[in-house]
């Protein structure tokens, strides 16, 4: 998510900027203010001396050249580009269908109640598709191309869009009514994840509501803590003397599907769910502060004491992990794999290395936080699924240091090595993992501009790091080359010898994002990129079976970039490298998550998250957006139905490969 977004910001009086405190808690203007001040789209003179070269990016000559280059096959993509812009609907490239597959409130089980937004209940929501779909993964069943499990994270809830009669306007701002216990429980049931069987009928995907493996995971689902930190005193609470049993998962942002077909849910902005105050001089104070706990964005702690720090000071230590779900057993207990560290986990995309070990790339989404990877100790066994089921409990977690000369190092986070000793408060590997951020600080990892999804390309030994933005950066460095980085950038990691387990490598900046026709932005899209093709704020990414990169975004808007978020196809190879084109765009207020191409590239699943959350800056609405006065009622467009986050299946008309 962009940040804990307007819903939480409006809900509480704490107007902290919601992507957390970071290492630099100094108050600064919001990103919108900075963009308005520095990169005013209307105020810039294009084609001045300083920007002559950049102005050429949109000249007819360049566009002609682009057409020729594409005709010569320089680009890996050939679809007709969507026009960038903002409106109430979604749009896909001509020749493709974008079909709404699963909406918030849709049945996940045959016996689930029909969605009734004016009579929501916890019991109903536990049987229905959750809110704010983020990560999407597809796990084929029985090797069939027309049958599989869709796994979907439900990252968070927007109360002002979900619930009728909770918003009042005061002095031009939204105020959301205090939660009731019922509402808190509905919100908890709308979090987590969904596992649902899909079948292809007549070329279109349909949910199989009586699928044996269908499942809802929520903020109350029983889970197990495993790996080096499991059972540690710092994970024990009054409800769980073992330090191994925890209820639920929250703020599951991006994620992954492992080579052995399990579903990974990454716990990201966990701080917002805790309220209250730690007892004075509590030993967890430093740890909680480093993660922004308590963020007090949600009020669950008023009804569930485990979210109240004063009553359960260790509960936050049981969140911020990577969760693994065995989707082949709907009764399986999801496992929080502590070996992969604890921070604001964006995602966990993986790849099998040459020697059979499995490498997971992990971003910590906060300004000035880090890029990590985890290398399993054991090797993947493609012939024995059961043998892989605990691979994530043993291995090495590394944090990245990007050097100015284009080299990089992966520094291991191992107790007893370097500064990770008792002297610095790390008594064991459990301490290193519980306080991963502080360990990485001491190892002098490179503070980045909000690392989001990191996508390896198994064909090339490279990985693509989405760095979404960081408007608080005041000093540039080679890997984060722009101060007040409003539009983000993408780094390409080249692992040594193409070996994903390597501890050294090289890196390059693939793209600096933003409008290339505005010189001061400093965007570096290729000159073949059209006015529709550039984007800001890269967030999620996918590499398809042909090794092509797709990027989805979070934070574009009429005011900031003159466009909604969407899915862009980005060339990484040859002369076309750095060329981007728009394939799909979302309705006003939404971000695009979870881009998931199927292995045969005939379907692209995408997740439209928080549609209708915003629209003040769009002439089609021009005011705050909330349940009673929405900027869009996508995808139903019915007066009695609110806007609904949804997963969309994109296919080519008449069938065939996408792109
Ligand atoms: Fe949930 Fe970092 O976006
Ligand atoms: Ca994200
Ligand atoms: Ca984001
Ligand atoms: Ca991804």
PDB file of C-alpha atoms in Angstrom, residues 211-422:
ATOM      1  CA  UNK A 211     -13.249 -26.367  -4.311  1.00  0.00           C
ATOM      2  CA  UNK A 212     -11.918 -28.679  -1.595  1.00  0.00           C
ATOM      3  CA  UNK A 213      -8.880 -26.476  -1.001  1.00  0.00           C
ATOM      4  CA  UNK A 214     -10.694 -23.131  -0.736  1.00  0.00           C
ATOM      5  CA  UNK A 215      -9.715 -21.249   2.364  1.00  0.00           C
ATOM      6  CA  UNK A 216      -9.884 -17.880   4.079  1.00  0.00           C
ATOM      7  CA  UNK A 217      -7.016 -16.866   6.319  1.00  0.00           C
ATOM      8  CA  UNK A 218      -7.664 -13.928   8.655  1.00  0.00           C
ATOM      9  CA  UNK A 219      -6.170 -11.922  11.493  1.00  0.00           C
ATOM     10  CA  UNK A 220      -7.440 -14.671  13.810  1.00  0.00           C
ATOM     11  CA  UNK A 221      -6.227 -17.834  12.033  1.00  0.00           C
ATOM     12  CA  UNK A 222      -4.047 -20.009  14.263  1.00  0.00           C
ATOM     13  CA  UNK A 223      -0.412 -19.966  13.136  1.00  0.00           C
ATOM     14  CA  UNK A 224       2.906 -21.384  14.268  1.00  0.00           C
ATOM     15  CA  UNK A 225       6.212 -19.585  14.731  1.00  0.00           C
ATOM     16  CA  UNK A 226       9.086 -21.728  13.438  1.00  0.00           C
ATOM     17  CA  UNK A 227      12.813 -21.374  12.890  1.00  0.00           C
ATOM     18  CA  UNK A 228      15.602 -19.913  15.040  1.00  0.00           C
ATOM     19  CA  UNK A 229      13.480 -17.372  16.958  1.00  0.00           C
ATOM     20  CA  UNK A 230      10.530 -19.674  17.683  1.00  0.00           C
ATOM     21  CA  UNK A 231       9.968 -20.233  21.382  1.00  0.00           C
ATOM     22  CA  UNK A 232      12.230 -17.354  22.411  1.00  0.00           C
ATOM     23  CA  UNK A 233      11.198 -15.462  25.538  1.00  0.00           C
ATOM     24  CA  UNK A 234      10.676 -12.314  23.478  1.00  0.00           C
ATOM     25  CA  UNK A 235       7.922 -14.109  21.546  1.00  0.00           C
ATOM     26  CA  UNK A 236       6.026 -15.246  24.648  1.00  0.00           C
ATOM     27  CA  UNK A 237       2.784 -13.617  25.768  1.00  0.00           C
ATOM     28  CA  UNK A 238       0.229 -14.214  28.498  1.00  0.00           C
ATOM     29  CA  UNK A 239      -1.818 -16.258  25.998  1.00  0.00           C
ATOM     30  CA  UNK A 240       1.135 -18.230  24.654  1.00  0.00           C
ATOM     31  CA  UNK A 241       3.744 -19.405  27.133  1.00  0.00           C
ATOM     32  CA  UNK A 242       5.415 -21.433  24.372  1.00  0.00           C
ATOM     33  CA  UNK A 243       6.331 -18.476  22.162  1.00  0.00           C
ATOM     34  CA  UNK A 244       5.329 -20.565  19.146  1.00  0.00           C
ATOM     35  CA  UNK A 245       1.589 -20.066  18.686  1.00  0.00           C
ATOM     36  CA  UNK A 246       0.145 -16.880  17.314  1.00  0.00           C
ATOM     37  CA  UNK A 247      -3.226 -15.804  16.030  1.00  0.00           C
ATOM     38  CA  UNK A 248      -3.424 -14.396  12.554  1.00  0.00           C
ATOM     39  CA  UNK A 249      -1.434 -12.462  10.045  1.00  0.00           C
ATOM     40  CA  UNK A 250      -1.832  -8.789   9.182  1.00  0.00           C
ATOM     41  CA  UNK A 251      -0.940  -6.298   6.497  1.00  0.00           C
ATOM     42  CA  UNK A 252       0.034  -8.969   4.017  1.00  0.00           C
ATOM     43  CA  UNK A 253       1.417  -6.948   1.180  1.00  0.00           C
ATOM     44  CA  UNK A 254       3.186  -8.729  -1.641  1.00  0.00           C
ATOM     45  CA  UNK A 255       4.266 -12.333  -1.243  1.00  0.00           C
ATOM     46  CA  UNK A 256       5.329 -15.258  -3.340  1.00  0.00           C
ATOM     47  CA  UNK A 257       4.746 -18.813  -4.439  1.00  0.00           C
ATOM     48  CA  UNK A 258       7.611 -21.173  -3.644  1.00  0.00           C
ATOM     49  CA  UNK A 259       9.019 -23.662  -6.168  1.00  0.00           C
ATOM     50  CA  UNK A 260       7.305 -26.388  -4.101  1.00  0.00           C
ATOM     51  CA  UNK A 261       3.905 -24.716  -4.420  1.00  0.00           C
ATOM     52  CA  UNK A 262       3.349 -23.078  -1.050  1.00  0.00           C
ATOM     53  CA  UNK A 263       1.922 -19.591  -0.633  1.00  0.00           C
ATOM     54  CA  UNK A 264       4.019 -16.868   0.973  1.00  0.00           C
ATOM     55  CA  UNK A 265       2.341 -13.926   2.719  1.00  0.00           C
ATOM     56  CA  UNK A 266       4.634 -11.075   3.745  1.00  0.00           C
ATOM     57  CA  UNK A 267       3.700  -9.096   6.854  1.00  0.00           C
ATOM     58  CA  UNK A 268       4.406  -5.442   6.109  1.00  0.00           C
ATOM     59  CA  UNK A 269       3.056  -2.417   8.015  1.00  0.00           C
ATOM     60  CA  UNK A 270       2.356  -4.218  11.281  1.00  0.00           C
ATOM     61  CA  UNK A 271       2.966  -1.178  13.455  1.00  0.00           C
ATOM     62  CA  UNK A 272      -0.428   0.362  12.701  1.00  0.00           C
ATOM     63  CA  UNK A 273      -2.327  -2.432  14.470  1.00  0.00           C
ATOM     64  CA  UNK A 274      -0.839  -1.798  17.911  1.00  0.00           C
ATOM     65  CA  UNK A 275      -1.891   0.839  20.360  1.00  0.00           C
ATOM     66  CA  UNK A 276      -1.285   1.622  24.015  1.00  0.00           C
ATOM     67  CA  UNK A 277       1.997   2.248  25.759  1.00  0.00           C
ATOM     68  CA  UNK A 278       4.804  -0.016  26.853  1.00  0.00           C
ATOM     69  CA  UNK A 279       5.436  -0.163  30.590  1.00  0.00           C
ATOM     70  CA  UNK A 280       8.184   2.323  31.558  1.00  0.00           C
ATOM     71  CA  UNK A 281      11.770   1.284  30.733  1.00  0.00           C
ATOM     72  CA  UNK A 282      10.531  -1.818  28.986  1.00  0.00           C
ATOM     73  CA  UNK A 283      13.362  -3.703  27.230  1.00  0.00           C
ATOM     74  CA  UNK A 284      11.409  -3.790  23.942  1.00  0.00           C
ATOM     75  CA  UNK A 285      11.244   0.016  23.664  1.00  0.00           C
ATOM     76  CA  UNK A 286      14.160   0.359  21.237  1.00  0.00           C
ATOM     77  CA  UNK A 287      12.975  -2.582  19.148  1.00  0.00           C
ATOM     78  CA  UNK A 288       9.411  -1.304  18.854  1.00  0.00           C
ATOM     79  CA  UNK A 289      10.551   2.200  18.040  1.00  0.00           C
ATOM     80  CA  UNK A 290      12.626   0.958  15.103  1.00  0.00           C
ATOM     81  CA  UNK A 291       9.446  -0.466  13.550  1.00  0.00           C
ATOM     82  CA  UNK A 292       7.183   2.432  14.463  1.00  0.00           C
ATOM     83  CA  UNK A 293       5.219   0.371  16.993  1.00  0.00           C
ATOM     84  CA  UNK A 294       2.643   1.443  18.108  1.00  0.00           C
ATOM     85  CA  UNK A 295       1.269   3.074  14.966  1.00  0.00           C
ATOM     86  CA  UNK A 296      -2.262   3.135  16.452  1.00  0.00           C
ATOM     87  CA  UNK A 297      -3.988   3.287  13.075  1.00  0.00           C
ATOM     88  CA  UNK A 298      -6.480   0.562  13.975  1.00  0.00           C
ATOM     89  CA  UNK A 299      -8.509   0.234  17.161  1.00  0.00           C
ATOM     90  CA  UNK A 300      -8.516  -3.539  17.459  1.00  0.00           C
ATOM     91  CA  UNK A 301      -6.536  -3.243  20.704  1.00  0.00           C
ATOM     92  CA  UNK A 302      -9.567  -1.771  22.419  1.00  0.00           C
ATOM     93  CA  UNK A 303     -11.329  -5.127  21.993  1.00  0.00           C
ATOM     94  CA  UNK A 304      -8.410  -7.573  21.701  1.00  0.00           C
ATOM     95  CA  UNK A 305      -5.816  -6.958  24.380  1.00  0.00           C
ATOM     96  CA  UNK A 306      -3.030  -8.597  22.401  1.00  0.00           C
ATOM     97  CA  UNK A 307      -2.912  -5.482  20.224  1.00  0.00           C
ATOM     98  CA  UNK A 308      -2.493  -3.273  23.312  1.00  0.00           C
ATOM     99  CA  UNK A 309       1.193  -2.826  24.169  1.00  0.00           C
ATOM    100  CA  UNK A 310       0.437  -2.018  27.780  1.00  0.00           C
ATOM    101  CA  UNK A 311      -1.039  -5.491  28.187  1.00  0.00           C
ATOM    102  CA  UNK A 312       1.028  -7.549  25.740  1.00  0.00           C
ATOM    103  CA  UNK A 313       4.389  -5.878  25.144  1.00  0.00           C
ATOM    104  CA  UNK A 314       5.746  -8.877  23.178  1.00  0.00           C
ATOM    105  CA  UNK A 315       2.834  -9.337  20.769  1.00  0.00           C
ATOM    106  CA  UNK A 316       4.384  -7.106  18.047  1.00  0.00           C
ATOM    107  CA  UNK A 317       7.389  -9.460  17.980  1.00  0.00           C
ATOM    108  CA  UNK A 318       5.053 -12.146  16.642  1.00  0.00           C
ATOM    109  CA  UNK A 319       4.344 -10.077  13.519  1.00  0.00           C
ATOM    110  CA  UNK A 320       6.571  -8.734  10.760  1.00  0.00           C
ATOM    111  CA  UNK A 321       7.531 -12.194   9.527  1.00  0.00           C
ATOM    112  CA  UNK A 322       7.258 -14.198   6.336  1.00  0.00           C
ATOM    113  CA  UNK A 323       4.298 -16.607   6.524  1.00  0.00           C
ATOM    114  CA  UNK A 324       4.218 -19.861   4.563  1.00  0.00           C
ATOM    115  CA  UNK A 325       0.916 -21.617   3.830  1.00  0.00           C
ATOM    116  CA  UNK A 326       0.601 -25.208   2.605  1.00  0.00           C
ATOM    117  CA  UNK A 327      -2.309 -24.704   0.235  1.00  0.00           C
ATOM    118  CA  UNK A 328      -2.723 -28.404  -0.456  1.00  0.00           C
ATOM    119  CA  UNK A 329      -4.148 -28.907   3.036  1.00  0.00           C
ATOM    120  CA  UNK A 330      -6.892 -26.422   3.919  1.00  0.00           C
ATOM    121  CA  UNK A 331      -6.494 -27.305   7.613  1.00  0.00           C
ATOM    122  CA  UNK A 332      -2.725 -26.778   7.679  1.00  0.00           C
ATOM    123  CA  UNK A 333      -1.341 -24.354  10.251  1.00  0.00           C
ATOM    124  CA  UNK A 334       0.443 -21.487   8.463  1.00  0.00           C
ATOM    125  CA  UNK A 335       4.031 -21.050   9.593  1.00  0.00           C
ATOM    126  CA  UNK A 336       5.780 -17.809  10.403  1.00  0.00           C
ATOM    127  CA  UNK A 337       9.323 -18.497   9.248  1.00  0.00           C
ATOM    128  CA  UNK A 338      11.558 -16.506  11.562  1.00  0.00           C
ATOM    129  CA  UNK A 339      14.753 -17.388   9.691  1.00  0.00           C
ATOM    130  CA  UNK A 340      13.798 -14.788   7.060  1.00  0.00           C
ATOM    131  CA  UNK A 341      13.967 -11.943   9.549  1.00  0.00           C
ATOM    132  CA  UNK A 342      11.508  -9.479  10.978  1.00  0.00           C
ATOM    133  CA  UNK A 343      10.821  -6.138   9.351  1.00  0.00           C
ATOM    134  CA  UNK A 344       8.194  -4.554   7.095  1.00  0.00           C
ATOM    135  CA  UNK A 345       8.269  -7.393   4.614  1.00  0.00           C
ATOM    136  CA  UNK A 346       7.042  -6.312   1.211  1.00  0.00           C
ATOM    137  CA  UNK A 347       7.271  -9.629  -0.622  1.00  0.00           C
ATOM    138  CA  UNK A 348       9.245 -12.835  -1.032  1.00  0.00           C
ATOM    139  CA  UNK A 349       9.806 -13.849  -4.628  1.00  0.00           C
ATOM    140  CA  UNK A 350      12.076 -16.862  -5.008  1.00  0.00           C
ATOM    141  CA  UNK A 351      14.257 -18.679  -7.489  1.00  0.00           C
ATOM    142  CA  UNK A 352      16.108 -22.005  -7.487  1.00  0.00           C
ATOM    143  CA  UNK A 353      19.857 -21.389  -7.752  1.00  0.00           C
ATOM    144  CA  UNK A 354      22.235 -23.475  -9.867  1.00  0.00           C
ATOM    145  CA  UNK A 355      23.140 -25.707  -6.910  1.00  0.00           C
ATOM    146  CA  UNK A 356      19.521 -26.310  -5.902  1.00  0.00           C
ATOM    147  CA  UNK A 357      19.413 -23.962  -2.941  1.00  0.00           C
ATOM    148  CA  UNK A 358      16.499 -21.549  -3.029  1.00  0.00           C
ATOM    149  CA  UNK A 359      16.925 -17.783  -2.844  1.00  0.00           C
ATOM    150  CA  UNK A 360      14.224 -15.401  -1.604  1.00  0.00           C
ATOM    151  CA  UNK A 361      14.477 -11.676  -2.305  1.00  0.00           C
ATOM    152  CA  UNK A 362      13.031  -9.527   0.471  1.00  0.00           C
ATOM    153  CA  UNK A 363      12.377  -5.787   0.547  1.00  0.00           C
ATOM    154  CA  UNK A 364      11.844  -3.808   3.753  1.00  0.00           C
ATOM    155  CA  UNK A 365       9.403  -1.090   2.727  1.00  0.00           C
ATOM    156  CA  UNK A 366      10.386   1.965   4.689  1.00  0.00           C
ATOM    157  CA  UNK A 367      12.331   5.031   3.768  1.00  0.00           C
ATOM    158  CA  UNK A 368      16.040   4.352   4.395  1.00  0.00           C
ATOM    159  CA  UNK A 369      15.563   0.648   4.983  1.00  0.00           C
ATOM    160  CA  UNK A 370      17.152  -2.274   3.271  1.00  0.00           C
ATOM    161  CA  UNK A 371      17.220  -4.934   0.590  1.00  0.00           C
ATOM    162  CA  UNK A 372      17.660  -8.509   1.827  1.00  0.00           C
ATOM    163  CA  UNK A 373      17.898 -12.017   0.484  1.00  0.00           C
ATOM    164  CA  UNK A 374      17.603 -15.394   2.153  1.00  0.00           C
ATOM    165  CA  UNK A 375      19.454 -18.463   0.918  1.00  0.00           C
ATOM    166  CA  UNK A 376      18.188 -21.825   2.149  1.00  0.00           C
ATOM    167  CA  UNK A 377      20.694 -24.225   3.678  1.00  0.00           C
ATOM    168  CA  UNK A 378      19.005 -27.210   2.067  1.00  0.00           C
ATOM    169  CA  UNK A 379      18.422 -27.927  -1.595  1.00  0.00           C
ATOM    170  CA  UNK A 380      15.121 -28.007  -3.415  1.00  0.00           C
ATOM    171  CA  UNK A 381      13.942 -31.482  -4.307  1.00  0.00           C
ATOM    172  CA  UNK A 382      11.633 -31.257  -7.348  1.00  0.00           C
ATOM    173  CA  UNK A 383      10.611 -34.900  -6.930  1.00  0.00           C
ATOM    174  CA  UNK A 384       9.547 -34.816  -3.298  1.00  0.00           C
ATOM    175  CA  UNK A 385       7.316 -31.953  -2.204  1.00  0.00           C
ATOM    176  CA  UNK A 386       7.330 -33.031   1.442  1.00  0.00           C
ATOM    177  CA  UNK A 387      11.121 -32.801   1.559  1.00  0.00           C
ATOM    178  CA  UNK A 388      10.912 -29.067   0.851  1.00  0.00           C
ATOM    179  CA  UNK A 389       8.308 -28.146   3.406  1.00  0.00           C
ATOM    180  CA  UNK A 390      10.736 -26.855   6.046  1.00  0.00           C
ATOM    181  CA  UNK A 391      13.443 -25.436   3.785  1.00  0.00           C
ATOM    182  CA  UNK A 392      12.572 -21.987   5.106  1.00  0.00           C
ATOM    183  CA  UNK A 393      13.607 -22.816   8.658  1.00  0.00           C
ATOM    184  CA  UNK A 394      17.328 -22.998   7.948  1.00  0.00           C
ATOM    185  CA  UNK A 395      19.543 -20.767   5.898  1.00  0.00           C
ATOM    186  CA  UNK A 396      21.338 -17.440   5.764  1.00  0.00           C
ATOM    187  CA  UNK A 397      19.763 -14.007   5.699  1.00  0.00           C
ATOM    188  CA  UNK A 398      21.828 -11.332   3.927  1.00  0.00           C
ATOM    189  CA  UNK A 399      21.462  -7.575   3.633  1.00  0.00           C
ATOM    190  CA  UNK A 400      22.656  -5.593   0.625  1.00  0.00           C
ATOM    191  CA  UNK A 401      25.356  -2.989   0.483  1.00  0.00           C
ATOM    192  CA  UNK A 402      25.483  -1.132  -2.827  1.00  0.00           C
ATOM    193  CA  UNK A 403      28.875   0.462  -3.562  1.00  0.00           C
ATOM    194  CA  UNK A 404      29.387   3.579  -5.653  1.00  0.00           C
ATOM    195  CA  UNK A 405      31.570   1.708  -8.153  1.00  0.00           C
ATOM    196  CA  UNK A 406      28.685  -0.528  -9.189  1.00  0.00           C
ATOM    197  CA  UNK A 407      29.714  -3.484  -7.079  1.00  0.00           C
ATOM    198  CA  UNK A 408      27.653  -4.860  -4.237  1.00  0.00           C
ATOM    199  CA  UNK A 409      27.975  -7.162  -1.275  1.00  0.00           C
ATOM    200  CA  UNK A 410      25.483  -9.359   0.493  1.00  0.00           C
ATOM    201  CA  UNK A 411      26.394  -9.200   4.181  1.00  0.00           C
ATOM    202  CA  UNK A 412      25.251 -12.177   6.299  1.00  0.00           C
ATOM    203  CA  UNK A 413      23.217 -11.521   9.447  1.00  0.00           C
ATOM    204  CA  UNK A 414      24.776 -14.181  11.626  1.00  0.00           C
ATOM    205  CA  UNK A 415      24.955 -14.005  15.388  1.00  0.00           C
ATOM    206  CA  UNK A 416      28.513 -13.659  16.669  1.00  0.00           C
ATOM    207  CA  UNK A 417      29.851 -12.279  13.406  1.00  0.00           C
ATOM    208  CA  UNK A 418      31.002  -8.669  13.240  1.00  0.00           C
ATOM    209  CA  UNK A 419      28.961  -6.396  15.474  1.00  0.00           C
ATOM    210  CA  UNK A 420      26.123  -8.900  16.040  1.00  0.00           C
ATOM    211  CA  UNK A 421      27.264  -9.820  19.535  1.00  0.00           C
ATOM    212  CA  UNK A 422      26.014  -9.685  23.106  1.00  0.00           C
TER     213      UNK A 422
END
